[in-house]
Coordinates of C-alpha atoms and ligand atoms in Angstrom, one line a residue:
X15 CA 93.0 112.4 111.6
X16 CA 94.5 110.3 109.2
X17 CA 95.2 110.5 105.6
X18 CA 93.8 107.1 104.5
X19 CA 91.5 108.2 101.4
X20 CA 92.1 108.7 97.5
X21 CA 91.0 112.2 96.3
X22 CA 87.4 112.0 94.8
X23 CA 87.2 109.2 96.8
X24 CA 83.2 108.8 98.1
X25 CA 84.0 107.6 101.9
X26 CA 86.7 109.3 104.2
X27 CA 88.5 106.4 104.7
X28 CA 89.7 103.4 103.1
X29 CA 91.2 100.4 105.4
X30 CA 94.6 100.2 104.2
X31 CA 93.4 96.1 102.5
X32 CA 91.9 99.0 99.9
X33 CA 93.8 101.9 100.1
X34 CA 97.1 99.6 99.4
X35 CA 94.9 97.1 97.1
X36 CA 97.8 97.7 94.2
X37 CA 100.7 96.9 95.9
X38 CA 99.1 93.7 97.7
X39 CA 98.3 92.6 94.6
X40 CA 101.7 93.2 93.3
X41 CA 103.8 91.8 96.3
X42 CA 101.1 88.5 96.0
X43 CA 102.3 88.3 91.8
X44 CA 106.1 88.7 93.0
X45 CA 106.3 86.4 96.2
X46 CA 107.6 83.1 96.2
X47 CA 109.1 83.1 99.4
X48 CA 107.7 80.3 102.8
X49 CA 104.3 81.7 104.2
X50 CA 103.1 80.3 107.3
X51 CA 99.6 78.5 107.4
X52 CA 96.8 80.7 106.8
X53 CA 99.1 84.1 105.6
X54 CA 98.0 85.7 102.1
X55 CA 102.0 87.1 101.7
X56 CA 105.3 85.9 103.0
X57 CA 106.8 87.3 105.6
X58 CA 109.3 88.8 104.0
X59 CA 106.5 89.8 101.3
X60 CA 104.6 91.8 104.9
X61 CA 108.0 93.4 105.8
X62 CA 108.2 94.8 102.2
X63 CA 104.9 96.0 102.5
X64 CA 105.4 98.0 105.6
X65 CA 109.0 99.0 105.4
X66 CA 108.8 99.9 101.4
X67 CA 111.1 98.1 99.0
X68 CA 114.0 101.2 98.5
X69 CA 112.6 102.5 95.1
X70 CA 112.5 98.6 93.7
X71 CA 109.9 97.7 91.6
X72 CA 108.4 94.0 92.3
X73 CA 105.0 92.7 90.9
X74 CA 105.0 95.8 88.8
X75 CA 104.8 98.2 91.4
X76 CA 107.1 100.2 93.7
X77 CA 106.3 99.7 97.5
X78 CA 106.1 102.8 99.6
X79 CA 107.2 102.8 103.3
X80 CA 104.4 103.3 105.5
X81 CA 105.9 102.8 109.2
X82 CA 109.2 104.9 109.5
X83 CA 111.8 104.4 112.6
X84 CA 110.7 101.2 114.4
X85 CA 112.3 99.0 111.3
X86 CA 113.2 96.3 114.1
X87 CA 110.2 95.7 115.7
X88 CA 108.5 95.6 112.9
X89 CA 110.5 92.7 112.1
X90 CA 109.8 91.4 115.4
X91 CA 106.0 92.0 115.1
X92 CA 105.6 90.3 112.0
X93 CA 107.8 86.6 113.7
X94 CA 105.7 86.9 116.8
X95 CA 102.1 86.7 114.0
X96 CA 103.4 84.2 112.5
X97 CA 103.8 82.0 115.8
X98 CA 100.5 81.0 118.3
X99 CA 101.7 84.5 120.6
X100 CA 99.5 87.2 120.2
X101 CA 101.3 90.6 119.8
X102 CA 100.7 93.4 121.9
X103 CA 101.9 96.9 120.3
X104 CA 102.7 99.8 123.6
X105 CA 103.3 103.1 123.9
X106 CA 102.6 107.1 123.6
X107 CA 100.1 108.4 121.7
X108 CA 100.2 109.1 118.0
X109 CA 103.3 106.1 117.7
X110 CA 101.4 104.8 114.4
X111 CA 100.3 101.6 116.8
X112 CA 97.3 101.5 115.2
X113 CA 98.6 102.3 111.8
X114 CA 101.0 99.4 112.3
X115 CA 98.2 96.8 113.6
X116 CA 96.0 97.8 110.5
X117 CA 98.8 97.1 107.9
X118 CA 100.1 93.5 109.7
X119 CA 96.1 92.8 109.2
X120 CA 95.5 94.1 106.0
X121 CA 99.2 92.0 104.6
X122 CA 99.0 88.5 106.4
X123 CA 94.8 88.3 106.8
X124 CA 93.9 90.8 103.5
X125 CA 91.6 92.4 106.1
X126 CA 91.7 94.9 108.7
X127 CA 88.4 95.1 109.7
X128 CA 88.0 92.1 112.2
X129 CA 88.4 94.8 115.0
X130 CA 86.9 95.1 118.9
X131 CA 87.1 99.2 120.0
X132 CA 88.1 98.9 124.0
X133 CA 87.0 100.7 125.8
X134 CA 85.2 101.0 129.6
X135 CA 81.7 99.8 127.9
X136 CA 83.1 96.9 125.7
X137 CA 80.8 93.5 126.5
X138 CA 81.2 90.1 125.5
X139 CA 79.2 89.8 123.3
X140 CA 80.8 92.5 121.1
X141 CA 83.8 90.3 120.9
X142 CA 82.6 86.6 120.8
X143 CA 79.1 86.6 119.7
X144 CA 75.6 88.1 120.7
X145 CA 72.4 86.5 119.1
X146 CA 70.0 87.5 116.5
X147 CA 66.8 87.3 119.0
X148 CA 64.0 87.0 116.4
X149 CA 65.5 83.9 115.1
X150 CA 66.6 82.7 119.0
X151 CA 63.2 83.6 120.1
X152 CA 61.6 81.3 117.1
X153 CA 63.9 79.0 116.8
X154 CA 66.2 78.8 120.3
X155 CA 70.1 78.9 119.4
X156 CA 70.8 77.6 116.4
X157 CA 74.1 78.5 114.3
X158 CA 71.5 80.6 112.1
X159 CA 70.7 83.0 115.2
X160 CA 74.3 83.5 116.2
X161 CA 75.7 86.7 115.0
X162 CA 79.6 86.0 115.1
X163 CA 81.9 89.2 116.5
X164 CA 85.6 89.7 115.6
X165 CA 87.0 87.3 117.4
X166 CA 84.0 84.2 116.1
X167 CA 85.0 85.6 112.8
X168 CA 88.7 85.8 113.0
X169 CA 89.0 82.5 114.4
X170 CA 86.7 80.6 111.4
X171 CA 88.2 82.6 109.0
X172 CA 92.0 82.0 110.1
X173 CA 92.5 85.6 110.9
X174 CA 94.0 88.2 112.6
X175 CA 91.6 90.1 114.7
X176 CA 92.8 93.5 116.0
X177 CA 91.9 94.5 119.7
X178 CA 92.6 98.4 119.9
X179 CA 93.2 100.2 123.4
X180 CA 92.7 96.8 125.1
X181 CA 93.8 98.2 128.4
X182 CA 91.0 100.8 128.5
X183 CA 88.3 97.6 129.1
X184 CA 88.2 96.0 132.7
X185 CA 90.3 93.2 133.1
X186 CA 87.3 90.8 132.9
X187 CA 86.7 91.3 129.3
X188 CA 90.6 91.2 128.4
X189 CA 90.7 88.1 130.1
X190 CA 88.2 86.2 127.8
X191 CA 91.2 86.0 125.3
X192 CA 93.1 83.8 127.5
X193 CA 91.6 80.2 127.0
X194 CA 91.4 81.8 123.5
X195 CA 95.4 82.2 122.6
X196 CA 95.9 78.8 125.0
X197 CA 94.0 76.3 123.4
X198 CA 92.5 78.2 120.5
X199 CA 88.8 77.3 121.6
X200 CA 86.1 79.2 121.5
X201 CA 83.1 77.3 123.3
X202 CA 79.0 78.5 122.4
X203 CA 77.9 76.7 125.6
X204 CA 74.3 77.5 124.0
X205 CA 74.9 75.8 120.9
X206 CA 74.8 71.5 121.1
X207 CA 76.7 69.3 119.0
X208 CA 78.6 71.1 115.9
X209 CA 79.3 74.8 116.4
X210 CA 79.6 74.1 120.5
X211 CA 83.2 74.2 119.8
X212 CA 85.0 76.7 117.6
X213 CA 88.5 75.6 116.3
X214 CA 90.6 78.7 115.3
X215 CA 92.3 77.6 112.0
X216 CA 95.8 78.7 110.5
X217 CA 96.2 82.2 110.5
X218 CA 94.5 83.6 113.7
X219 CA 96.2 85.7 116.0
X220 CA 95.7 88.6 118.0
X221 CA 97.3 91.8 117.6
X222 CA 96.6 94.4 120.7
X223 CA 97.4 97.8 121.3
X224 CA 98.0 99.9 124.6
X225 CA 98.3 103.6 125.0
X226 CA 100.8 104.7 127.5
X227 CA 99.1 107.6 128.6
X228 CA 95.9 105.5 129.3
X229 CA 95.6 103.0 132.4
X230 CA 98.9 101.7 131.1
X231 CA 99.6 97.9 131.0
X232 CA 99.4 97.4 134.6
X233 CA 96.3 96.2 135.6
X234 CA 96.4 93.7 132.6
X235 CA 96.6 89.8 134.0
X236 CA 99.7 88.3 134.2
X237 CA 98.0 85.3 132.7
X238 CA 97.4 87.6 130.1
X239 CA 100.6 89.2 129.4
X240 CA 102.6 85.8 129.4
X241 CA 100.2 84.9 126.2
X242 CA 101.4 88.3 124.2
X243 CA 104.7 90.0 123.2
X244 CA 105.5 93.0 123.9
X245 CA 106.3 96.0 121.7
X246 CA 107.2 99.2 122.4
X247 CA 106.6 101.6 119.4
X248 CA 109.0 104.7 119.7
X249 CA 108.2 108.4 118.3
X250 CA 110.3 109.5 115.7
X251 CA 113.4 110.9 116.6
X252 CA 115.4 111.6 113.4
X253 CA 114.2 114.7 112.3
X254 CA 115.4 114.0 108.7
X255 CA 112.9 110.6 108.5
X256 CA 109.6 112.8 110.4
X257 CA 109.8 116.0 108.4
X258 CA 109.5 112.9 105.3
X259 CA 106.5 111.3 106.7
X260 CA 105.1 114.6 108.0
X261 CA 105.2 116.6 104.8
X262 CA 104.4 113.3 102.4
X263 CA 101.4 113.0 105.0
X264 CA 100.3 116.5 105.3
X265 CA 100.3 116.5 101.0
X266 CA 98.1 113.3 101.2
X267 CA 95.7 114.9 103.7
X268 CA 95.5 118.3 101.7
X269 CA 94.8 116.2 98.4
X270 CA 92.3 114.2 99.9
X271 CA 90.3 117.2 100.6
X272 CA 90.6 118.6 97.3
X273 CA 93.2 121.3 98.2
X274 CA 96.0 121.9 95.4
X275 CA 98.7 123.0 97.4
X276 CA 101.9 121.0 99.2
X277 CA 103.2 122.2 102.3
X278 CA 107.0 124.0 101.1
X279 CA 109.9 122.0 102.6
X280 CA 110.6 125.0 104.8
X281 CA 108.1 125.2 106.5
X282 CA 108.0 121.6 107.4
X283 CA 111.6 121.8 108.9
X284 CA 110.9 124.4 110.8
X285 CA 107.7 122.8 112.3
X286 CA 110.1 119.6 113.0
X287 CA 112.5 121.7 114.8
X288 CA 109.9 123.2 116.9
X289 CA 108.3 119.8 117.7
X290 CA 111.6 118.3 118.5
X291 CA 112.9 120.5 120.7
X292 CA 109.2 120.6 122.5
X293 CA 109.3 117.1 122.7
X294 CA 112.5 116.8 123.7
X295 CA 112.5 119.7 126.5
X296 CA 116.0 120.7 125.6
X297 CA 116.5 123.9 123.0
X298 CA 119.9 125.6 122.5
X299 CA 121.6 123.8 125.5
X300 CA 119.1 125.0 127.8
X301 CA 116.3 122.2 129.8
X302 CA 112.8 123.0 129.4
X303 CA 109.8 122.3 131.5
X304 CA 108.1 119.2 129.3
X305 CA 104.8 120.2 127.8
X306 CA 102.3 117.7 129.5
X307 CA 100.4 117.3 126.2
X308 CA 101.6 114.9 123.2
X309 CA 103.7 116.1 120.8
X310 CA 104.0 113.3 118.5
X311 CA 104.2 113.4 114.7
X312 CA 100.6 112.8 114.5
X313 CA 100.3 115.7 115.9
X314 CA 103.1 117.6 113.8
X315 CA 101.1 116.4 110.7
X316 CA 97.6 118.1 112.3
X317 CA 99.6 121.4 112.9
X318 CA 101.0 121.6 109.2
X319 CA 97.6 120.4 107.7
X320 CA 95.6 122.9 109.8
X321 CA 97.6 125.9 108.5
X322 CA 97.9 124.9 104.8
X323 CA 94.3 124.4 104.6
X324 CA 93.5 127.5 106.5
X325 CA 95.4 129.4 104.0
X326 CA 94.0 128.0 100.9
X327 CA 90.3 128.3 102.5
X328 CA 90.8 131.9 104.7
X329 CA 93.7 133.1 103.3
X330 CA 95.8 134.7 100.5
X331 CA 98.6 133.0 99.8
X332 CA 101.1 130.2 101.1
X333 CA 100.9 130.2 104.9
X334 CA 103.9 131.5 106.3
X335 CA 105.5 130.1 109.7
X336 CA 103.6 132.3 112.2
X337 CA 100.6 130.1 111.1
X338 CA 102.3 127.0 112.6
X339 CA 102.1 128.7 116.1
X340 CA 98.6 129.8 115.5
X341 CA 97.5 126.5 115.1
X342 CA 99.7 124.6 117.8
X343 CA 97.1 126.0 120.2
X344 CA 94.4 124.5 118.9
X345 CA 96.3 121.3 118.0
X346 CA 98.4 120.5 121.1
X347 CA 98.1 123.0 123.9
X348 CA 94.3 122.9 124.1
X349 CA 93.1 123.9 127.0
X350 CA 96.4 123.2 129.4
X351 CA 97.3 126.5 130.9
X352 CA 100.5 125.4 132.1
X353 CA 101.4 124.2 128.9
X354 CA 100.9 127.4 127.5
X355 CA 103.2 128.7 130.2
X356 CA 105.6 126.3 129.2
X357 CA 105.5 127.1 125.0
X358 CA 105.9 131.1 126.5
X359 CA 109.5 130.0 127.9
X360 CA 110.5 127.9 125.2
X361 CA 109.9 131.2 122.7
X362 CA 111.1 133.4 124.9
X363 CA 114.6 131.7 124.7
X364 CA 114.2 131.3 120.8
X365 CA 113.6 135.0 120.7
X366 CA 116.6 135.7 122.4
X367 CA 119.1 133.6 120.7
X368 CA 117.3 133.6 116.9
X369 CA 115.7 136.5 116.0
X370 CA 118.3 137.1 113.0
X371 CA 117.1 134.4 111.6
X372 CA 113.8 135.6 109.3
X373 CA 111.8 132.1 109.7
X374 CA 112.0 132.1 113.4
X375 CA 111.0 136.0 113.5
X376 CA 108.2 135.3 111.1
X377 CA 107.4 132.2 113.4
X378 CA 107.0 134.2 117.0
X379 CA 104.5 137.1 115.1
X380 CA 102.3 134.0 115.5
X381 CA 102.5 134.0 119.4
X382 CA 100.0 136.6 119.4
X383 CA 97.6 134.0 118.3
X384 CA 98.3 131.5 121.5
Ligands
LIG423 N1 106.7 106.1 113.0 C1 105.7 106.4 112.2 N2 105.6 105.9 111.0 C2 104.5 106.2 110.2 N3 103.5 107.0 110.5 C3 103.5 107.6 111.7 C4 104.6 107.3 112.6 N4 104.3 107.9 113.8 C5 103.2 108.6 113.6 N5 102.7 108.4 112.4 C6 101.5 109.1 111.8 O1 100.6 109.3 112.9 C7 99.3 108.8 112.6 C8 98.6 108.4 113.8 O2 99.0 107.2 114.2 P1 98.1 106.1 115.0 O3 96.7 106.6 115.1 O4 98.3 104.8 114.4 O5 98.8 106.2 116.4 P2 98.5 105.5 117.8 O6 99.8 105.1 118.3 O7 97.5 104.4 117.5 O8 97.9 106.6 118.7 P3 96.8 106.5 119.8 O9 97.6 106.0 121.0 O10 96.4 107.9 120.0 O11 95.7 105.6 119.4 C9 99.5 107.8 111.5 O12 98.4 107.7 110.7 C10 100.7 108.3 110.8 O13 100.3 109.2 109.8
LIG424 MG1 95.6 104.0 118.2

């Protein structure tokens, strides 16, 4: 889930080109700063726009942080776009990967949208180009009959083209972007004279991302992975920085479904606490047993949505912390039995060591509910 639309707002979920449309406008009014060939902003102007600009106002508009923690590859991300290596962003679930890869887009491109889904059944032609076979079957192939994919598009267009999950597709599909980043070509053997030969023009790139947890980066080409950089997106360990992002998401989320409440900031510290020391297996000096499910913030942000809106549709009143527990069943341990074993240690040490402190008692009534 994700908390990309304006309340009252008649779809679910606005890429961030028109979710953010204000402060792009603004950052395009205030930049005067070198842009690369084929980038709508600077960037310096992109960083701004991911990282937030401190409370400043420029163009008329303060710019809110949207990526927390990962400040330096961020930086990194944004000088690997603006030279011919595509960009490949790694790591566990729920890392804001593809929250990052949509905001580079929506900044240098002004659109998000040029985006291939990988998975085990992604073909060809969903990339490149399939044909409109009415028109092919009257006419043979002509430009008219081609229907471009992301990457026809990005390439004419000059623009980014995102590639989510990219490991998840066989290796043959991944590797069609190789002569593609190399020599920025794209042939249409079935075309003859103009349009055989696609020339990318300024401002294309690729931007990829890899889940950890899936087949992993291993069975990707070495041809391949000498064409992208790497980045490793880390979860959020300040606990200060996610009980921000979690309680300013969680708001966002509740608003955009009409509900007029805001999570209370103790609540939300509590909930960091227990996702932190979950995530980090270690709790008043004793090791845990890791849970084998994630536990990032993305998560953390599901957990404190789920029980805000429960209360305000079920319930009477604020929800109080036993809630968090009811709904880190549903939200993390699912169906994992040994998880569940796992979460049962981890409160039985909390009840030994902090049940004079009110939130935490209130906080293990929930356990009944796991
Ligand atoms: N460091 C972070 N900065 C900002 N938002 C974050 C961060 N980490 C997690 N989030 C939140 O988590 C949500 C989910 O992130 P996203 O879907 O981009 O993750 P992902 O890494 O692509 O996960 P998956 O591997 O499951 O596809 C984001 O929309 C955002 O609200
Ligand atoms: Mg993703």
């Amino acid at each position: 889930m994700t908390s990309d639309s304006r309340p009252g707002s008649s779809v679910q979920r606005l890429p961030a080109e028109q979710l953010h449309a204000h402060e792009l406008a603004a950052l395009r009014a205030w930049d005067s700063h070198p842009c690369p060939a084929g980038w709508q902003l600077s960037p310096r102007a992109v960083r701004l726009f991911i990282l937030g600009s401190d409370g400043e106002t420029l163009g008329g508009q303060v710019i809110e942080r949207k990526i927390y923690g990962n400040d330096v590859l961020v930086e990194r991300a944004i000088v690997t776009l603006a030279g011919q290596r595509g960009l490949l962003l790694a790591g566990e679930p729920g890392t804001a990967k593809s929250l990052l890869s949509e905001l580079l887009a929506a900044a240098i491109s002004g659109s998000s949208t040029l985006t291939v889904q990988g998975s085990a059944g992604t073909v060809e032609e969903g990339i490149r180009y399939s044909w409109n076979y009415a028109l092919l079957l009257r006419d043979g192939p002509t430009p008219a009959a081609l229907v471009p994919g992301p990457l026809h598009r990005a390439m004419e267009q000059g623009a980014l083209m995102r590639f989510e999950e990219i490991t998840r597709c066989p290796v043959e599909i991944q590797d069609l972007l190789i002569p593609v980043l190399s020599d920025r070509v794209l042939h249409v053997p079935e075309l003859k004279g103009e349009g055989a030969m696609l020339l990318s023009r300024p401002g294309f790139n690729l931007i990829a991302t890899a889940n950890l947890k899936d087949r992993g980066v291993n069975e990707m080409s070495s041809a391949l992975k000498r064409r992208l950089n790497f980045e490793t997106m880390q979860p959020l360990s300040d606990a200060r920085l996610e009980g921000e992002l979690v309680s300013r998401e969680a708001a966002r989320l509740l608003a955009a479904e009409g509900i007029e409440t805001a999570p209370a900031p103790d609540l939300t510290g509590l909930l960091i606490t227990l996702f932190q020391e979950l995530r980090q297996a270690q709790a008043l000096g004793v090791a845990l047993e890791p849970l084998s499910n994630v536990l990032s913030t993305a998560e953390a942000i599901n957990v404190l949505y789920s029980a805000m809106a429960e209360s305000w549709y079920l319930g009477g009143g604020p929800p109080g912390p036993a809630q968090l527990l009811r709904h880190l069943g549903g939200t993390v341990i699912k169906d994992e039995a040994d998880d569940r074993r796992r979460l049962g240690d981890y409160l039985r040490l909390v009840r030994s060591h902090r049940s004079d402190d009110p939130a935490w008692r209130a906080l293990l009534e929930g356990e009944a509910w796991l």
